[in-house]
CSV table of C-alpha atoms in Angstrom, one decimal:
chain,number,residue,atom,x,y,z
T,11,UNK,CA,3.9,114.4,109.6
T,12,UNK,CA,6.9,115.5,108.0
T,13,UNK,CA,8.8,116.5,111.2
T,14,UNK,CA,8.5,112.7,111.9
T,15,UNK,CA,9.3,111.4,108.2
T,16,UNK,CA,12.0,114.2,108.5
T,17,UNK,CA,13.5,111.6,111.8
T,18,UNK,CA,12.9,109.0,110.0
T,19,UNK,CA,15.6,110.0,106.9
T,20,UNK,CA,17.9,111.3,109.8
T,21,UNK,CA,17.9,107.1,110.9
T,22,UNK,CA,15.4,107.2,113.7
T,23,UNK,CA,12.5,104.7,114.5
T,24,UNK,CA,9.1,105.9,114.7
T,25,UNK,CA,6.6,103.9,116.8
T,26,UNK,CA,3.1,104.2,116.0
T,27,UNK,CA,0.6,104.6,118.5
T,28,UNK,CA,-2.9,104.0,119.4
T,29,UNK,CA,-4.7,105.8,122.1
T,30,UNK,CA,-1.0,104.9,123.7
T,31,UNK,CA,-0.9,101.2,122.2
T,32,UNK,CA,1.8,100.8,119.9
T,33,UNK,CA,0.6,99.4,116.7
T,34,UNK,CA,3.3,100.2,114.5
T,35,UNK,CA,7.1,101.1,113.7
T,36,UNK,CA,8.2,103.4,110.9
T,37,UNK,CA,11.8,102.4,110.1
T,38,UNK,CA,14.6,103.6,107.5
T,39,UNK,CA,15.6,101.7,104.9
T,40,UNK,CA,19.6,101.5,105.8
T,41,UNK,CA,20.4,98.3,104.1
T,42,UNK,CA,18.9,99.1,100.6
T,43,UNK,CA,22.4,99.2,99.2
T,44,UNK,CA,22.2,97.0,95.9
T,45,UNK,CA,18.8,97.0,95.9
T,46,UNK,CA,16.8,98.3,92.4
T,47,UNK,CA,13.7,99.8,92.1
T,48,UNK,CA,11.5,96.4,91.8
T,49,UNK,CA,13.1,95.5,95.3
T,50,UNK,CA,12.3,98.7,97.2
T,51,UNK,CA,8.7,98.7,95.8
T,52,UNK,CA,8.0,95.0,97.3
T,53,UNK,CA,9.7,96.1,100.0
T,54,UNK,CA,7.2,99.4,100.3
T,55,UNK,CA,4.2,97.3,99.9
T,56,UNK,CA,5.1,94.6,102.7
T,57,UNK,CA,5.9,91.9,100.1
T,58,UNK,CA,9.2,91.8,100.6
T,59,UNK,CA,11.7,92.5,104.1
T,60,UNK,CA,14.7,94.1,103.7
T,61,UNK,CA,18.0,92.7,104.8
T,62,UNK,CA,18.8,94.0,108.4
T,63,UNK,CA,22.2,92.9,107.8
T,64,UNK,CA,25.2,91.4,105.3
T,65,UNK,CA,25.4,87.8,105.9
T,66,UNK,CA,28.6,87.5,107.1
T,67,UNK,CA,31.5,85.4,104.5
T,68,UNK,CA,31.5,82.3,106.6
T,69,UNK,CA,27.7,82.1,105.5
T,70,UNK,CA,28.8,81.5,101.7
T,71,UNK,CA,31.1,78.7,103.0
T,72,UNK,CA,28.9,76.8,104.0
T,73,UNK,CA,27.7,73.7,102.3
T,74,UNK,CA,24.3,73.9,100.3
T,75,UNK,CA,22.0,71.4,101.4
T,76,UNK,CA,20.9,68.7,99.0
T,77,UNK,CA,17.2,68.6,98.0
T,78,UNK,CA,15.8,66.6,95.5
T,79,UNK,CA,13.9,68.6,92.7
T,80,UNK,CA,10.7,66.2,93.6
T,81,UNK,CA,11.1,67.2,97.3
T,82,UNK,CA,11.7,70.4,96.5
T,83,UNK,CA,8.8,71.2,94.1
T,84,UNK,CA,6.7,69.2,96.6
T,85,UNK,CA,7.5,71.8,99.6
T,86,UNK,CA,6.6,74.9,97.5
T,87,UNK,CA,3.6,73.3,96.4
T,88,UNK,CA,2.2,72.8,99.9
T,89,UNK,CA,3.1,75.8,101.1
T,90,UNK,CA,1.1,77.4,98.4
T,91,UNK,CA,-1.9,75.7,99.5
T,92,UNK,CA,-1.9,76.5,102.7
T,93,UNK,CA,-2.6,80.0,101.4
C-alpha cells in the first residue's frame, strides 16, 4: 500500500480495481493551494470536491445573476427536501 500512496504524492492516479472492474480512483490533491484544514478534511471525507482548476479572470467579470432572496431561500429549501 505504500508503494501506491508513495505514486500517488509523486502526482499519479491510482485506479481501484475489483476482480478487474474498476471501482475507484485515488487522486492527489494538486489544487489544495489556499485551502485550510476544515477544507481538506470535507474534502477527505467526500463532502467537499476540490477545485480541478483556477477559474480563469474573465469568470469574475461576469455579471452576477439576480435572484430574489424569496426565490433564493425557496431553491435551497427544496433542495433540502429532496434529501
Amino acid at each position: 500500500m505504500s508503494r501506491y500512496l508513495h505514486e500517488v504524492r509523486e502526482g499519479e492516479d491510482l485506479l481501484i480495481r475489483d476482480r478487474n472492474l474498476p471501482i475507484a480512483k485515488i487522486v492527489p490533491l494538486t489544487s489544495a493551494d489556499g485551502l485550510d484544514a476544515d477544507d481538506l478534511a470535507l474534502a477527505a471525507a467526500g463532502q467537499l470536491r476540490l477545485p480541478e482548476a483556477r477559474l480563469p479572470s474573465s469568470f469574475w467579470a461576469m455579471p452576477a445573476p439576480r435572484v430574489s432572496v424569496k426565490r433564493a431561500v425557496a431553491a435551497v429549501t427544496a433542495i433540502r427536501e429532496e434529501e
